[in-house]
Structures are given as C-alpha cells and as structure tokens.
Short mmCIF file of C-alpha atoms in Angstrom, two decimals:
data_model
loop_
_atom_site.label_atom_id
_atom_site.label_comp_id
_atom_site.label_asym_id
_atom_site.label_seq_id
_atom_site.Cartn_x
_atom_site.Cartn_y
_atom_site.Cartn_z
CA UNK A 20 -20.32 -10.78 -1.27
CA UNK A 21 -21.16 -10.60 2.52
CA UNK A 22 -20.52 -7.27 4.85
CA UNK A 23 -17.20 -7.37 6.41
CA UNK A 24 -19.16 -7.36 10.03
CA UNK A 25 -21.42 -10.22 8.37
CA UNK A 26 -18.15 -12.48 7.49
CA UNK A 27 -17.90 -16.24 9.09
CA UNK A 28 -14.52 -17.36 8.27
CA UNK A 29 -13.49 -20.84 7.40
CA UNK A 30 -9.89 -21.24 7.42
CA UNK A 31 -8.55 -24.65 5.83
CA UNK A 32 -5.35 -25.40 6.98
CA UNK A 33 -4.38 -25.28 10.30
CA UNK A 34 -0.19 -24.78 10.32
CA UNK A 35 1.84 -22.32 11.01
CA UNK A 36 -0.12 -19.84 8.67
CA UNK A 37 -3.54 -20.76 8.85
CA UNK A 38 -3.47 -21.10 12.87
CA UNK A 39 -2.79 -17.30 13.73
CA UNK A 40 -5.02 -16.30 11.41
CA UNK A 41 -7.91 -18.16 12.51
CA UNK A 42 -6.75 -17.22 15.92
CA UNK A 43 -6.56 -13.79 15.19
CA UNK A 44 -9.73 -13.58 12.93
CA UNK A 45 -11.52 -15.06 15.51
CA UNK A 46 -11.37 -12.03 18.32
CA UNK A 47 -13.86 -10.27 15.32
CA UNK A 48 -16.14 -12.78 13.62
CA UNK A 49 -17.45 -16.28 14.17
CA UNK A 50 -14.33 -18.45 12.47
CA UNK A 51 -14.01 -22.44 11.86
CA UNK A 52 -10.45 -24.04 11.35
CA UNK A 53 -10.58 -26.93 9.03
CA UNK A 54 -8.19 -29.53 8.72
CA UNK A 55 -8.04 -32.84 7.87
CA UNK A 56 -5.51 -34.38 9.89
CA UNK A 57 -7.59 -35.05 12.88
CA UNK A 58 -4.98 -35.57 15.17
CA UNK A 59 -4.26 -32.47 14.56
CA UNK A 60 -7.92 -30.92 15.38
CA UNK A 61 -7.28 -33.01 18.68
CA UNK A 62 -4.64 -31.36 19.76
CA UNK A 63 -5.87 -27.99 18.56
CA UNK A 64 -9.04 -28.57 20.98
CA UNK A 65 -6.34 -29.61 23.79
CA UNK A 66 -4.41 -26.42 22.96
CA UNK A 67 -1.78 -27.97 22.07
CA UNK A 68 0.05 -26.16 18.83
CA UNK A 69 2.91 -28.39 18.06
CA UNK A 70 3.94 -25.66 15.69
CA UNK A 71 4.68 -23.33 18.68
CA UNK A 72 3.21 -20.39 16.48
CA UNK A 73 -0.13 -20.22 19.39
CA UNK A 74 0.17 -20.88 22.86
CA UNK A 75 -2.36 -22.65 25.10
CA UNK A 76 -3.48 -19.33 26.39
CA UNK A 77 -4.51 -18.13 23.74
CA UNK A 78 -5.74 -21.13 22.14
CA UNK A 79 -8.51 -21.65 25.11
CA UNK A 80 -9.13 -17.59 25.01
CA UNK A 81 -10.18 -17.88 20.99
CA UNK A 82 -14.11 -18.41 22.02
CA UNK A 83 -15.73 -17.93 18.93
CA UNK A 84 -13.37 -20.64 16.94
CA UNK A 85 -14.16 -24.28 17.00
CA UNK A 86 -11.71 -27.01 14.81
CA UNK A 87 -12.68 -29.67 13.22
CA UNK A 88 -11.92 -32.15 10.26
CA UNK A 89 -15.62 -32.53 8.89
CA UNK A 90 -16.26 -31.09 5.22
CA UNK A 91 -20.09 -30.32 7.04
CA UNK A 92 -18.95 -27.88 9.26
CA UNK A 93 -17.42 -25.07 6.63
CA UNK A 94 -21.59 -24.83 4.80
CA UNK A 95 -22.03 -21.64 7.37
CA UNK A 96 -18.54 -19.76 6.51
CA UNK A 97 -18.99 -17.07 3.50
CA UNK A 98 -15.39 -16.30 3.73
CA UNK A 99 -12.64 -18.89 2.99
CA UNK A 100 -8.84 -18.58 3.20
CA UNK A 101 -7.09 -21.46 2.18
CA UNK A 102 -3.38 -21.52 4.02
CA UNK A 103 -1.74 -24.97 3.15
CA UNK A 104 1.43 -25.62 2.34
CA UNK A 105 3.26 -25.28 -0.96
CA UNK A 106 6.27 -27.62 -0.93
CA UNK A 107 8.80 -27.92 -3.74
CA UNK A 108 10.12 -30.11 -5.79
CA UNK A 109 13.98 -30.73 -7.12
CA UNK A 110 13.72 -28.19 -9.45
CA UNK A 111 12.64 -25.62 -7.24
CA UNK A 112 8.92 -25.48 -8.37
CA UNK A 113 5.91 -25.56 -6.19
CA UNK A 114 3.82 -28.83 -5.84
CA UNK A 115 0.05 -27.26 -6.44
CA UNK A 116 -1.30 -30.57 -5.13
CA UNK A 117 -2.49 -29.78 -2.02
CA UNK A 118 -3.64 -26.38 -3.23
CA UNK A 119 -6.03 -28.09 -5.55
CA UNK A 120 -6.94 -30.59 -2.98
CA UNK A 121 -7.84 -27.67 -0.60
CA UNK A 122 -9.29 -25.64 -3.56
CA UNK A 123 -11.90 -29.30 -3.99
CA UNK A 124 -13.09 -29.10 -0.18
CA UNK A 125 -13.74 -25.54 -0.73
CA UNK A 126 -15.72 -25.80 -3.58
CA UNK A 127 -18.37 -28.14 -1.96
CA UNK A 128 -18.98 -26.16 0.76
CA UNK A 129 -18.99 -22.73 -1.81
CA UNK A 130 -22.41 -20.67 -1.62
CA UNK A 131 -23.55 -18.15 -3.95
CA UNK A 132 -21.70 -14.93 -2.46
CA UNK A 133 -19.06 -16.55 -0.98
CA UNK A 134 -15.07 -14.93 -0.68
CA UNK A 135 -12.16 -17.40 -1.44
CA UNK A 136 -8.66 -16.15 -0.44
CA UNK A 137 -5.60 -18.06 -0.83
CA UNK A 138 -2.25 -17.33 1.40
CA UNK A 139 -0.57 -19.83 -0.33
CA UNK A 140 2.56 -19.26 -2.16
CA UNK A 141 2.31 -19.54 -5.56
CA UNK A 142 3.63 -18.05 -8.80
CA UNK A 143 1.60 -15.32 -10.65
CA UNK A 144 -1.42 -16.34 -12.73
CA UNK A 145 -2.17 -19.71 -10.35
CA UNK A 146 -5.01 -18.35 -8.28
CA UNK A 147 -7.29 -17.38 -11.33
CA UNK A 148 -5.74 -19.94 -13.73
CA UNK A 149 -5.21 -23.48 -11.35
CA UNK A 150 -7.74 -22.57 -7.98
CA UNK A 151 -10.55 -21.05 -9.56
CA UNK A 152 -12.46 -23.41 -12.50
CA UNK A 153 -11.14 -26.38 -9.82
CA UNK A 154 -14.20 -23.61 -7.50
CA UNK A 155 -16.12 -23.20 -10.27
CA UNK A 156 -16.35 -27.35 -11.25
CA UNK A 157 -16.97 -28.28 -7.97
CA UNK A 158 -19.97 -25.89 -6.62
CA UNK A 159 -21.08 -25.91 -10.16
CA UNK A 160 -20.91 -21.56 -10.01
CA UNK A 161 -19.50 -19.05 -11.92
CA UNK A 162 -16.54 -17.25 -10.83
CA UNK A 163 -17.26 -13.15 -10.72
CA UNK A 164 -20.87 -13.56 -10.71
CA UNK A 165 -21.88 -15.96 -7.70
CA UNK A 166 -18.59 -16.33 -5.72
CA UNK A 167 -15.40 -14.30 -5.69
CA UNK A 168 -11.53 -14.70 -4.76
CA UNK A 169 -8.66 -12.78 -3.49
CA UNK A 170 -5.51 -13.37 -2.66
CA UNK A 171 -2.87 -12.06 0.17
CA UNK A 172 0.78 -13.59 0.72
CA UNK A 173 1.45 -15.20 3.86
CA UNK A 174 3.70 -13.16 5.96
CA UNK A 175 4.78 -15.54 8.76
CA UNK A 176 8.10 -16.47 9.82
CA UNK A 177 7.83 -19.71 11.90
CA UNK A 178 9.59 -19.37 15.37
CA UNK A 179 9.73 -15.49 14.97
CA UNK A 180 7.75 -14.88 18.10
CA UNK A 181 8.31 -10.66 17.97
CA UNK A 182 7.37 -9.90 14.48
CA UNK A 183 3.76 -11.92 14.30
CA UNK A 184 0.73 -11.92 12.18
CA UNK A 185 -0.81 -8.37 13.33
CA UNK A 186 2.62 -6.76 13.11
CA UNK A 187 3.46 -7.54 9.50
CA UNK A 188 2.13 -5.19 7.08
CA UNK A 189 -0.01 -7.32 4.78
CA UNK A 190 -0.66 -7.25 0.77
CA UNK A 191 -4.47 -7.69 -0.32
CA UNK A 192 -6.03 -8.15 -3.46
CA UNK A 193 -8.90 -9.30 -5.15
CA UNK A 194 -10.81 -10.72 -8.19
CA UNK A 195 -12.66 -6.95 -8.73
CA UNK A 196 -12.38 -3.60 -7.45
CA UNK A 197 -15.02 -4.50 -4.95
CA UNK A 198 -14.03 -7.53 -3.46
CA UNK A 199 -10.27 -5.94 -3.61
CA UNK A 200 -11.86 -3.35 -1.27
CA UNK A 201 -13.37 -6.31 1.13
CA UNK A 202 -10.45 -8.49 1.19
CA UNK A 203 -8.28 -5.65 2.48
CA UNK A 204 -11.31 -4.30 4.81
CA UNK A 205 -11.31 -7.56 6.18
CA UNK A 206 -7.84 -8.11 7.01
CA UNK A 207 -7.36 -4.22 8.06
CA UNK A 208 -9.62 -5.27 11.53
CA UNK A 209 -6.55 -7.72 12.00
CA UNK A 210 -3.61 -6.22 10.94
CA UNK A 211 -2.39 -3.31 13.26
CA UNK A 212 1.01 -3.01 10.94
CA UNK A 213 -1.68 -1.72 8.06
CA UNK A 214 -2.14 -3.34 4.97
CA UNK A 215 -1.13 -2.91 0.87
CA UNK A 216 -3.83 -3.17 -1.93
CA UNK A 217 -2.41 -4.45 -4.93
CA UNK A 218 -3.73 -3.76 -8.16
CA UNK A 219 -4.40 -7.28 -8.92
CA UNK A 220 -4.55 -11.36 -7.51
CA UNK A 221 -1.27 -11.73 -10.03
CA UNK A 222 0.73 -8.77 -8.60
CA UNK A 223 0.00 -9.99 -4.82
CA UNK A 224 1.27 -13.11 -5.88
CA UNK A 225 4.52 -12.03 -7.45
CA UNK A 226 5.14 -10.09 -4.17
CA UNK A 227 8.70 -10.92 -4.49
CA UNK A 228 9.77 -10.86 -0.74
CA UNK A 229 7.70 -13.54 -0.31
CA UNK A 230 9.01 -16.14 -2.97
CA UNK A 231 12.27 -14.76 -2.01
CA UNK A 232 12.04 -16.28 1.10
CA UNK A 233 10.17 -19.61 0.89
CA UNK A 234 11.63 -20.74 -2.99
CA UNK A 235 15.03 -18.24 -4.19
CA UNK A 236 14.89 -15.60 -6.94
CA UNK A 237 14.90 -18.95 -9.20
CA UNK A 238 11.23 -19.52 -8.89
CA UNK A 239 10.76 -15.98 -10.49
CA UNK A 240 13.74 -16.44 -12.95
CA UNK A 241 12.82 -19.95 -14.01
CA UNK A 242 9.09 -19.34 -15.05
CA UNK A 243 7.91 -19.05 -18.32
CA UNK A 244 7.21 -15.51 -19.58
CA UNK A 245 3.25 -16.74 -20.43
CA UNK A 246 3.04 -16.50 -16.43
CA UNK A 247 3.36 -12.88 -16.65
CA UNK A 248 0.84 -11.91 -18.70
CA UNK A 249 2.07 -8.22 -19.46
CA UNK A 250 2.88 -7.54 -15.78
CA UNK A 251 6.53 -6.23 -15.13
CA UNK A 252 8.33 -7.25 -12.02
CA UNK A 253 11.03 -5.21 -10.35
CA UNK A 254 13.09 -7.79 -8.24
CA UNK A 255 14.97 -5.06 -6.41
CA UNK A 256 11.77 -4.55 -4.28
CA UNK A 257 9.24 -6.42 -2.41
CA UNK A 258 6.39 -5.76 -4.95
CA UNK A 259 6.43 -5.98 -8.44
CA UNK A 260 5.91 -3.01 -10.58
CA UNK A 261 2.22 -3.01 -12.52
CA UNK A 262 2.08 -1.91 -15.86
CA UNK A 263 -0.69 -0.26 -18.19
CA UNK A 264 -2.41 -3.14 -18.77
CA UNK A 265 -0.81 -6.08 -16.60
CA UNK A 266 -4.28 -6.72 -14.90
CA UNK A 267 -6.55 -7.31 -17.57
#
C-alpha cells in the first residue's frame, strides 16, 4: 500500500458525494475525478456543479485536480474511492449495477499496491462479497496480497450547505488492520469533525444512520440473516454493535 503523503487519488464518480471529496482531497495530494458522463467533466472544467454541492470558487481554486472521462487517465492514482450512486428498486433494495460497473473501470486501471474504497451505500457483506473478485477478475490480482479495499459511508446531505464533508465525523475501515489504519489516516487530513475506525468493511457498512437515511430501517429488516455473518446490529444507534467474532 502507498504512504498516506505518497497517495494520488482517483475518485470515480463525480455527484454530490464524489465531488467534495475530490475537492477536498485535492488541497493534500494530486487527485483525478473520473466520470463518464462527459458533459458532466465539461461542466466540471467550466466550474459549473449543477449539483450545487461546489461552487465555482472553489472549483477553479482545486489546482491539483483535473476531470476527465478517459479510463487512461486513473493508471497514475494508487488510491481509488468509488462514490456512485446506489438507487433502489420497488422493494426497497439497492441496484448494485452501477457499483459493479464502477468496480470494472477500477479494476483496469488497478496496480499492484493499490487502495480501493467504496462510499457507496450498500448492505453489509457487498464490498468483500460483490466489489472485490469483480477487482480481482479484472486486474487479474489477488485481493489482500497485491491490492487492498476499505470502505467509509458517505456522509453528505445534498443542499445542506452548513454541515459539509470536513464537518461530519466520518467512519473508516479497511480490508486489514493496516490498511484500516491508512484508510482512516487518509481521510483524518480531510476531516476536521475527526473520524471512527470500525472494526471491519461489514460494520462500516451497516452504519445504520446511514441506510436510515438513504433506504428506511427496511433495508436492514428485510435482508437475509446470511448478510450478517455473526455481526450483531443495534438499530437504536448509528453503528452497529461488533461481536466476538463478527469480522472474521
């Protein structure tokens, strides 16, 4: 894995999450937003944020990002963070499609040594069980041994200009104990709220205020216990409560 001072950051999707952070990630290390709507690169490079979560200030003061829509431009990033969308469907379940799309352009560009974080919300288990062998058959590596992953739940609330990304207090995690350490090293020269190390990818993605507020306590109710793995939620508070052996 690559120093925290050593990271360059590809961020792939460019909305209302993956903007500020690239923005913000960008006033510390060399950082590339990737998305593939290209109108929407254009605009970027115009400063114009049609999600109103950056304004053009701060869009033209962001000197070490550059946008763009070409797959080329992510081979110098070691660290990625993957911050598209996860929409629902009628039943209230996430649509992991363009998570797996976004987990495919990752994995061509994936280097020996190379971070993965995902933002996206998802239900516990999906990182290691849907993102990571979609990594691993791409690049052709092996997950814990050449490249890595973490994961931290987006905290934005679109249109809340007072409460914004450095003032949220942010949960980390990661695939080991070292790359748990990096993930939340990383985001700690962002985040001036301070940030939460969970004990594992699967309790930072149960963090429950989080699915609370994009899906409804019935995305947590309605999946099936195999999700779990051993790992005991408390849905009276924001994280869930880690067992014995919940991470293993």
């Amino acid at each position: 894995m690559p120093e925290v001072a050593q990271s360059h950051i590809g961020i792939v999707g460019l909305g209302y999450v993956g903007l500020p952070l690239a923005v913000e990630f960008s006033k510390k290390f060399s950082t590339t937003g990737f998305d593939l709507k290209e109108q929407r690169i254009a605009e970027l490079k115009e400063g114009i944020d049609v999600t109103r979560e950056v304004n053009k200030q701060e869009l033209q003061q962001a000197g070490n990002l550059r946008f763009t829509s070409d797959i080329d431009d992510l081979a110098d990033c070691n660290v990625f963070i993957i911050a598209v969308p996860t929409p629902i469907d009628a039943n209230k379940r996430p649509d992991l499609r363009p998570l797996e799309g976004a987990s495919h352009t990752v994995g061509q560009a994936l280097k020996k040594g190379d971070v993965v974080i995902y933002e996206s919300t998802v239900y516990p288990g999906a990182t290691e069980e849907v993102c990571v062998p979609i990594l691993e058959e791409v690049s052709g590596l092996t997950f814990n041994q050449d490249f890595f992953a973490g994961y931290s739940p987006e905290r934005i609330n679109p249109g809340d200009h007072e409460h914004r990304l450095p003032t949220i207090v942010k949960v980390t995690s990661g695939s080991t104990p070292e790359i748990a350490d990096f993930v939340n090293n990383l985001y700690g020269t962002i985040i001036t709220a301070g940030t939460f190390k969970a004990s594992c990818i699967k309790v930072a993605e149960a963090d429950q205020k989080e699915a609370e507020r994009l899906y409804g306590v019935t995305m947590i109710e309605n999946l099936p216990v195999n999700h779990y793995d051993g790992v005991v939620y408390d849905v009276k508070h924001s994280l869930p409560k880690d067992v014995a052996d919940g991470c293993l």
